[in-house]
Coordinates of C-alpha atoms in Angstrom, one line a residue:
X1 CA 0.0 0.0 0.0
X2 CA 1.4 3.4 -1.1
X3 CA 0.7 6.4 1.0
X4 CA 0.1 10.1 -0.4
X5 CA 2.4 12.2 0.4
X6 CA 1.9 15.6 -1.5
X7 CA -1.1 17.4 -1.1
X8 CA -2.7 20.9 -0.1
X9 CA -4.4 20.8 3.2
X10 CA -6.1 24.0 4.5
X11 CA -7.4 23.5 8.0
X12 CA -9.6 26.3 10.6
X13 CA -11.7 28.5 10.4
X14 CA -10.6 31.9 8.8
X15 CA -12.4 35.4 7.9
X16 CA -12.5 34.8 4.4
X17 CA -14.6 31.5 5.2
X18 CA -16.8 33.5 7.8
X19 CA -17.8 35.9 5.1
X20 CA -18.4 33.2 2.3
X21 CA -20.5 31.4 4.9
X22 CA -22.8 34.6 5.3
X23 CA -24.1 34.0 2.3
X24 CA -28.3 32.8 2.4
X25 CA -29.1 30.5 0.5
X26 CA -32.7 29.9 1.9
X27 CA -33.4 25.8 1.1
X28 CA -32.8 22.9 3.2
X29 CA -29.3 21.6 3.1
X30 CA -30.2 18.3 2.0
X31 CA -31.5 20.0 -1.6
X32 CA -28.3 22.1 -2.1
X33 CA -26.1 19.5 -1.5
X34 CA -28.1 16.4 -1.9
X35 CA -26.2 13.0 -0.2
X36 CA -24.8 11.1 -3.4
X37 CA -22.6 8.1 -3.6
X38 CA -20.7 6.9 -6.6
X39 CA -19.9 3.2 -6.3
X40 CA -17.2 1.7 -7.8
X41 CA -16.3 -1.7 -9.6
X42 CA -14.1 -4.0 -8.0
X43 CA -10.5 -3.9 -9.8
X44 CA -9.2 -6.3 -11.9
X45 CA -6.9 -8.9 -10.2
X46 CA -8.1 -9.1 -7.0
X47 CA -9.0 -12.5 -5.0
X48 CA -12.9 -13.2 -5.1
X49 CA -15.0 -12.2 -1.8
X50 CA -14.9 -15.4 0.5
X51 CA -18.1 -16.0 2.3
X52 CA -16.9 -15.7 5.8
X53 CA -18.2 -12.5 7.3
X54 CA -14.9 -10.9 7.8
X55 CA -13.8 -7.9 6.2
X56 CA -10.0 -9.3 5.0
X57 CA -10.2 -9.6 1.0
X58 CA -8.2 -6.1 -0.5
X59 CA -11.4 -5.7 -2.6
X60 CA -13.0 -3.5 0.7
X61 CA -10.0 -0.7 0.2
X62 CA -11.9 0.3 -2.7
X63 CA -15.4 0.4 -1.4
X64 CA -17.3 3.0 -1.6
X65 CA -18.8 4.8 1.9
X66 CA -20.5 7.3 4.0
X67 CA -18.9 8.8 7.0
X68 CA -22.2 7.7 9.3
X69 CA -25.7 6.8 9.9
X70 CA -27.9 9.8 11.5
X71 CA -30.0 9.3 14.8
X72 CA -33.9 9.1 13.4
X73 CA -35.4 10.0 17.0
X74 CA -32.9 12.4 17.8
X75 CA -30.3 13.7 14.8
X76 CA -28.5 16.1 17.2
X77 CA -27.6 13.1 18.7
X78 CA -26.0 11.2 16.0
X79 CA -22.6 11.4 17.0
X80 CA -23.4 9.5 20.0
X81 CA -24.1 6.4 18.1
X82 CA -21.5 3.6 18.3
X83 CA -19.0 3.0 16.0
X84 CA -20.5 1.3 12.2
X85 CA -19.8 1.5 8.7
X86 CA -20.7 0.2 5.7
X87 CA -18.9 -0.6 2.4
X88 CA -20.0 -1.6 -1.3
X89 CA -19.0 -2.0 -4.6
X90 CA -20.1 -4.5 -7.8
X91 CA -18.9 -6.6 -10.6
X92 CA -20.5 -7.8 -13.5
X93 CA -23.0 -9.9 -11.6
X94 CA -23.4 -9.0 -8.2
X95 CA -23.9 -5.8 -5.8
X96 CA -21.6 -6.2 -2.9
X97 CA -22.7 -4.6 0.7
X98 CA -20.9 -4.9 4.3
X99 CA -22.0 -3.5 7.7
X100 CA -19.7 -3.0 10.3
X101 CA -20.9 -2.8 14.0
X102 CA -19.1 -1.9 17.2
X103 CA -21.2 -3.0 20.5
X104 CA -19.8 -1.4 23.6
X105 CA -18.5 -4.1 26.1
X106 CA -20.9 -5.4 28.8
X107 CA -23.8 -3.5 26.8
X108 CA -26.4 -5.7 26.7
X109 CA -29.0 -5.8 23.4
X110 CA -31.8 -7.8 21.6
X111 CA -30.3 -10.4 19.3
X112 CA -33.3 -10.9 17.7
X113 CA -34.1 -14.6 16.1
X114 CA -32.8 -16.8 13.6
X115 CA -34.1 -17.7 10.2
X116 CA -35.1 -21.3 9.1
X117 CA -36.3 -23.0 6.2
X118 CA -39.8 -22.7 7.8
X119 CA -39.6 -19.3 9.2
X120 CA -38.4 -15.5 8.1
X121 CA -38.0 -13.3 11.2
X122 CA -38.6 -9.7 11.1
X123 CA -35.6 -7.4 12.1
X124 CA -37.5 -4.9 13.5
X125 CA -37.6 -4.9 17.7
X126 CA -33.4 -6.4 18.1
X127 CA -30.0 -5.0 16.6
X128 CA -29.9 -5.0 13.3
X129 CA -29.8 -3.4 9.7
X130 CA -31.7 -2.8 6.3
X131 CA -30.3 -1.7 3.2
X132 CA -32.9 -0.4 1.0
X133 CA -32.6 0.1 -3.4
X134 CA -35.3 2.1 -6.1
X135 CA -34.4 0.1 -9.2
X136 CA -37.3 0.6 -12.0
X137 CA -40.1 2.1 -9.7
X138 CA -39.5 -1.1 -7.1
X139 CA -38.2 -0.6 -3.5
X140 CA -35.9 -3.8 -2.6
X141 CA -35.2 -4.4 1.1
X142 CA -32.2 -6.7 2.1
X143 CA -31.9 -6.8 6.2
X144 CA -30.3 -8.8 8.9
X145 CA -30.6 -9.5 12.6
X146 CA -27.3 -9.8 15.1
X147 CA -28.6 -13.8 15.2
X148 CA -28.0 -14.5 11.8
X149 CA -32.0 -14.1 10.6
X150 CA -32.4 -12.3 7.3
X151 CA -35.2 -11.3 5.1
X152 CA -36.0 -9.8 1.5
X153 CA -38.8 -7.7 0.4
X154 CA -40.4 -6.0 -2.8
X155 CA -42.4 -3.3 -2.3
X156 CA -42.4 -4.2 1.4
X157 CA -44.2 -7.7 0.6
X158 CA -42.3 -10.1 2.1
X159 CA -43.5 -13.0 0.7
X160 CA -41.3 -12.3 -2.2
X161 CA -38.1 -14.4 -2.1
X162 CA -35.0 -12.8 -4.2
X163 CA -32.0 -14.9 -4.0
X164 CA -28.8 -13.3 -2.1
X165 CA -25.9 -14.5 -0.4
X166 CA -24.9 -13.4 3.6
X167 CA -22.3 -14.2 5.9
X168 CA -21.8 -12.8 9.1
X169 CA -19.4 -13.4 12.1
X170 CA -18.8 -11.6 15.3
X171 CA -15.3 -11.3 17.4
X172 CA -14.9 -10.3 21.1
X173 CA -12.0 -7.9 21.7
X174 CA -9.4 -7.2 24.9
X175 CA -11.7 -4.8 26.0
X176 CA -15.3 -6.9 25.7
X177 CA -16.3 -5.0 22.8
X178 CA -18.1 -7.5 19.8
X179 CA -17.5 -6.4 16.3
X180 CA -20.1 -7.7 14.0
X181 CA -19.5 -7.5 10.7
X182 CA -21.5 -9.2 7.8
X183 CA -20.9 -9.8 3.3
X184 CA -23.8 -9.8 1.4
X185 CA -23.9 -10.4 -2.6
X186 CA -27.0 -9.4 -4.6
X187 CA -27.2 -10.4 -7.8
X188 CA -28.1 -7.9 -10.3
X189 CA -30.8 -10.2 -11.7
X190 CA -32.2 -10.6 -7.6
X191 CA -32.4 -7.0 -8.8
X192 CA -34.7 -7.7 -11.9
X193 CA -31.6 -5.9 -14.0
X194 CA -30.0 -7.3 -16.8
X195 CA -26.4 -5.6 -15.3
X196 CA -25.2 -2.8 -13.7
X197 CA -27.8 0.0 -13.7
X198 CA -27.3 3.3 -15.5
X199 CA -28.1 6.8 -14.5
X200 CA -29.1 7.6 -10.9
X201 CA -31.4 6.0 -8.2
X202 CA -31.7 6.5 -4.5
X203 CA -31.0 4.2 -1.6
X204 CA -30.7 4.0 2.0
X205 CA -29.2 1.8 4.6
X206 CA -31.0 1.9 8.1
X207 CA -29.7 0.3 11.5
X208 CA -31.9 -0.1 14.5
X209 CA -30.8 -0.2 17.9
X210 CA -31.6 -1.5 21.0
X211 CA -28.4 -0.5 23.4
X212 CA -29.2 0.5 27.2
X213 CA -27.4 3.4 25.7
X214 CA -29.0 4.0 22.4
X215 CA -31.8 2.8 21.3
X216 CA -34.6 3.8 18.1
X217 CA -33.3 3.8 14.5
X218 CA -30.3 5.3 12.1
X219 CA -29.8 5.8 8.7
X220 CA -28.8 8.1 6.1
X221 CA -31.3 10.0 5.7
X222 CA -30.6 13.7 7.7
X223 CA -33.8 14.6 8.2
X224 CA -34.8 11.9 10.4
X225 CA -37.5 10.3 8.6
X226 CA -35.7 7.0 7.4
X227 CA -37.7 4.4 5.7
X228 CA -40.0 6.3 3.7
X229 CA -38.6 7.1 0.4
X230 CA -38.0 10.8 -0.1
X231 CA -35.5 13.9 -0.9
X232 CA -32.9 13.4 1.6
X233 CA -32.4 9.4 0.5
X234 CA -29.3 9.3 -1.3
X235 CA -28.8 9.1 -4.7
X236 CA -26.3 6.4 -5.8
X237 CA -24.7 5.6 -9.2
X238 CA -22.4 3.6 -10.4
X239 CA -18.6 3.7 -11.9
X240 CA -15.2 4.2 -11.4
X241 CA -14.2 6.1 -8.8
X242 CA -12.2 6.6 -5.5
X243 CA -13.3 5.5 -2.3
X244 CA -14.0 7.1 1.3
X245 CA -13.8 5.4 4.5
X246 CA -14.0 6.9 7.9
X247 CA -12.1 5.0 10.3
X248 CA -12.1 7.0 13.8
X249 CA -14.6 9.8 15.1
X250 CA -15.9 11.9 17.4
X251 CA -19.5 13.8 18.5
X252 CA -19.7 17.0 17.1
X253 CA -21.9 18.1 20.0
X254 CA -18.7 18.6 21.9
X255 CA -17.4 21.5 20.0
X256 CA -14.6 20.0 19.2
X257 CA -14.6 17.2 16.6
X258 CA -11.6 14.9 15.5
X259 CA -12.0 12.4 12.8
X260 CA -9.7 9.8 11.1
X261 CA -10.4 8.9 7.6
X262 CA -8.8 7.1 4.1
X263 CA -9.5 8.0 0.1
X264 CA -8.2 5.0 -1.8
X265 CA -8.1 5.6 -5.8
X266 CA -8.7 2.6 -7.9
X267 CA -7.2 4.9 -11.3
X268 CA -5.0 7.8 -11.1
X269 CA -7.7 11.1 -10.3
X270 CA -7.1 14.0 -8.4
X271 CA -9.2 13.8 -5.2
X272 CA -10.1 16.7 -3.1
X273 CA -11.9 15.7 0.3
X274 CA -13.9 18.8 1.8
X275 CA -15.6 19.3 5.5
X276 CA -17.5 21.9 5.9
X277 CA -20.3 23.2 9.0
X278 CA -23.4 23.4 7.4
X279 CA -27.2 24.6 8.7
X280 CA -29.8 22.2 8.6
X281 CA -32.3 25.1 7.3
X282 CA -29.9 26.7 4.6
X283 CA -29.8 29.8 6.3
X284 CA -26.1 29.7 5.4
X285 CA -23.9 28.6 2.8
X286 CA -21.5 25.6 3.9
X287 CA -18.7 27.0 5.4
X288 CA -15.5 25.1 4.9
X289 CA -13.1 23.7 8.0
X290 CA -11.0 21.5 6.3
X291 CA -9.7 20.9 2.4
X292 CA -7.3 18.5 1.4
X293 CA -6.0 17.9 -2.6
X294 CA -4.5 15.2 -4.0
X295 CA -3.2 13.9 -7.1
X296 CA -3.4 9.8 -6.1
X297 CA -2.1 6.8 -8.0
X298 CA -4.0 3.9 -9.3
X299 CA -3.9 1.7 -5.8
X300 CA -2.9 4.3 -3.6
X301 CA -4.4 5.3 -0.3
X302 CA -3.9 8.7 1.7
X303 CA -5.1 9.0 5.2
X304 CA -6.3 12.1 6.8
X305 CA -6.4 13.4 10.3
X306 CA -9.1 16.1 10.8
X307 CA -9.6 18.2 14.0
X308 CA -11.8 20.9 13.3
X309 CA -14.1 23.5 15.9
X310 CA -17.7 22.7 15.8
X311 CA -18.9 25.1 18.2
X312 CA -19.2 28.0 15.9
X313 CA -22.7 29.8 16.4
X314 CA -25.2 29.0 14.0
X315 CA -24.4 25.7 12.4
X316 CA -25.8 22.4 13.4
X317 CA -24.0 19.7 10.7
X318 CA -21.2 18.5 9.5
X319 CA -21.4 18.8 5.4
X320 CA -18.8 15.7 4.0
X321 CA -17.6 16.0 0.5
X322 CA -15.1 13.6 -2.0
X323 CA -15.1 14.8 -4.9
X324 CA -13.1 13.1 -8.1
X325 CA -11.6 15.4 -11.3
X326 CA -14.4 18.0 -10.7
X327 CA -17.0 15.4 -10.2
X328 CA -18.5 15.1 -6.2
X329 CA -18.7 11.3 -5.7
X330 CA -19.2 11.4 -1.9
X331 CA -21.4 13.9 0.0
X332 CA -23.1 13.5 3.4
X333 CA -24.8 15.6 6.2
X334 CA -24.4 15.2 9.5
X335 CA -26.6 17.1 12.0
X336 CA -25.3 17.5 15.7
X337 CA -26.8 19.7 18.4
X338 CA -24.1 21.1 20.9
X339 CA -23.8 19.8 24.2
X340 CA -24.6 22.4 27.5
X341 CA -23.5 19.4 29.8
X342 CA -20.2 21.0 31.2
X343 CA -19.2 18.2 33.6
X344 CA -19.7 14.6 34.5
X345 CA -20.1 13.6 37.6
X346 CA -19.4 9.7 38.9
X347 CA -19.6 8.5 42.3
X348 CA -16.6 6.5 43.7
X349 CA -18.5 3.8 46.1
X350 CA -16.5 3.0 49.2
X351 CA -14.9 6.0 49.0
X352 CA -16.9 8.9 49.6
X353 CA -15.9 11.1 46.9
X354 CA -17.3 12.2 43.3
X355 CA -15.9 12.4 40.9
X356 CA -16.0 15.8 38.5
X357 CA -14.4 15.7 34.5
X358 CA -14.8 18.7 32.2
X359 CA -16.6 18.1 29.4
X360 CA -15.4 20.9 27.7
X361 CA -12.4 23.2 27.8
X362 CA -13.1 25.7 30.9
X363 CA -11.0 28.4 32.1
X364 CA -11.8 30.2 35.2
X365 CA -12.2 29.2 39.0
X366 CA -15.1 26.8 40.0
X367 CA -16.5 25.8 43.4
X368 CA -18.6 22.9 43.7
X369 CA -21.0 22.8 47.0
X370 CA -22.3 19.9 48.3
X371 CA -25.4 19.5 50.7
X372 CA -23.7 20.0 53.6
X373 CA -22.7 23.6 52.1
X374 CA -19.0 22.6 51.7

């Protein structure tokens, strides 16, 4: 693997940004910079997908991705959400798809049940996720529970029966976290297409949740409203492209946010990854935080590390952007609500004490008083 090493990175916020942001626009975000995805073949020369849930093959490097599923209950809250991904790309035959999912250790949650020849569970009600495709007026739905049950549907009838491939596995980690990550392979024909599909359609991938600490439904749509196809879905299309993958994050809400993330180019292209604040409403025009060009080699993969200020008045998501010799071939929002919660407070049993961490970055003197008036 070759790492980028030339590039123009342009990081903060400055006064020529502030000004540009001023700028009303006056539509919702999610129509002047509608989510899009570009999903990209699978290279010549690589070894095949092996059906054993596990994300090893070199094929995922050039996946395409979006930075993160948004909270449906609660969007402000969507950098709370545990750590997940997904990946995808395609061949001449099939539509490739993986979900990754990071339980917290000693979290409990709702497995959900298993399928059998004689039974097809619903995944709604216990962890798990639903990708969903508009091919030719139809709505396909391919889902999966954290058992191992899966379903199909057409049109949300789920008596239909298209044929597709899954795997999953899950792996406990040093620090009792499970990682659960699954393969799927849909056939274009599964698809009622005769091959890859031309122009642009919309889909959406949906995960719900059932976590102590988080529970309802995610996906990619920003508004919130998830399985009901609308504007905000994304609009996916197919070809060759470079991919995006977020690796590491934080919440937004915190003011501060730090992020980890790779662009892998399957041809030579000249990749510039853009994060921007944005406003829900489209009071404002995006206001750029962070830019980084490239010029990348056929196989190579550049990694970025982003630390950017979210607590700039006014905004409320995070705008990502990839976009490939002029074309944008990745572009999510990201809504966050900032925090007011200053400090945390645990109590150490057997000890008589509490325990006080800043949330935020505070300057001054502060005086806590218990009960007692001390």
């Amino acid at each position: 693997m070759k790492i980028a090493k030339r590039g123009i990175a342009v990081a903060g916020v400055c006064a020529a940004m502030a000004s540009f942001a001023a700028e009303p626009k006056g539509e919702p975000a999610f129509f002047s910079s509608p989510a899009r995805l570009t999903v990209a073949r699978l290279p010549e020369g690589l070894a095949p997908i092996v059906a054993d849930g596990k994300l090893t093959e070199k094929a995922w490097d050039f996946a395409a991705s979006m930075p993160q599923l948004v909270c449906g209950n609660f969007r402000g809250k969507s950098g709370e959400i545990p750590p997940h991904g997904f990946r995808m790309f395609y061949d001449r035959d099939n539509l490739y798809l993986a979900v990754t999912t990071v339980f917290p250790g000693r979290k409990p949650y709702i497995d959900g049940q298993a399928r059998t020849p004689a039974f097809e569970p619903e995944v709604w009600g216990s962890e798990s996720w639903e990708s969903y495709f508009r091919f030719n007026g139809h709505l396909y739905r391919f889902a999966a529970n954290a058992a191992g049950g899966t379903l199909e549907s057409r049109d949300f009838i789920n008596t239909w029966n298209g044929s597709w491939k899954y795997e999953s596995a899950k792996e406990m980690k040093i620090d009792d976290s499970v990682h659960w990550n699954t393969k799927s392979a849909i056939p274009w024909k599964t698809l009622e297409l005769d091959g890859v599909p031309a122009g642009t359609n919309v889909f959406n991938l949906c995960h719900s949740w059932t976590l102590a600490t988080i529970g309802g439904f995610s996906s990619f749509d920003c508004t919130g409203r998830g399985y009901s196809v609308n504007p905000a879905w994304p609009e996916i299309s197919f070809g060759p492209c470079a991919a995006f993958l977020l690796t590491k994050r934080t919440d937004p809400a915190t003011g501060d946010y730090h992020q980890e993330s790779a662009i892998t180019a399957a041809t030579r292209a000249r990749t510039v990854y853009r994060l921007s604040l944005a406003r829900m409403d489209g009071t404002f025009a995006p206001m750029p935080v962070y830019v980084r060009e490239r010029v990348l080699a056929a196989g190579e993969t550049a990694n970025d590390l982003v630390q950017v200020k979210t607590d700039v008045p006014g905004y409320d998501a995070l705008l990502h952007e990839l976009i490939e010799n002029g074309t944008v071939v990745m572009r999510e929002i990201v809504p966050y609500r900032l925090s007011q919660e200053l400090f945390t407070m645990t109590q150490l049993f057997l000890h008589e004490q509490i325990r006080v961490m800043p949330k935020k970055p505070l300057s001054g003197t502060f005086r806590l008083i218990g009960p007692d008036g001390a």
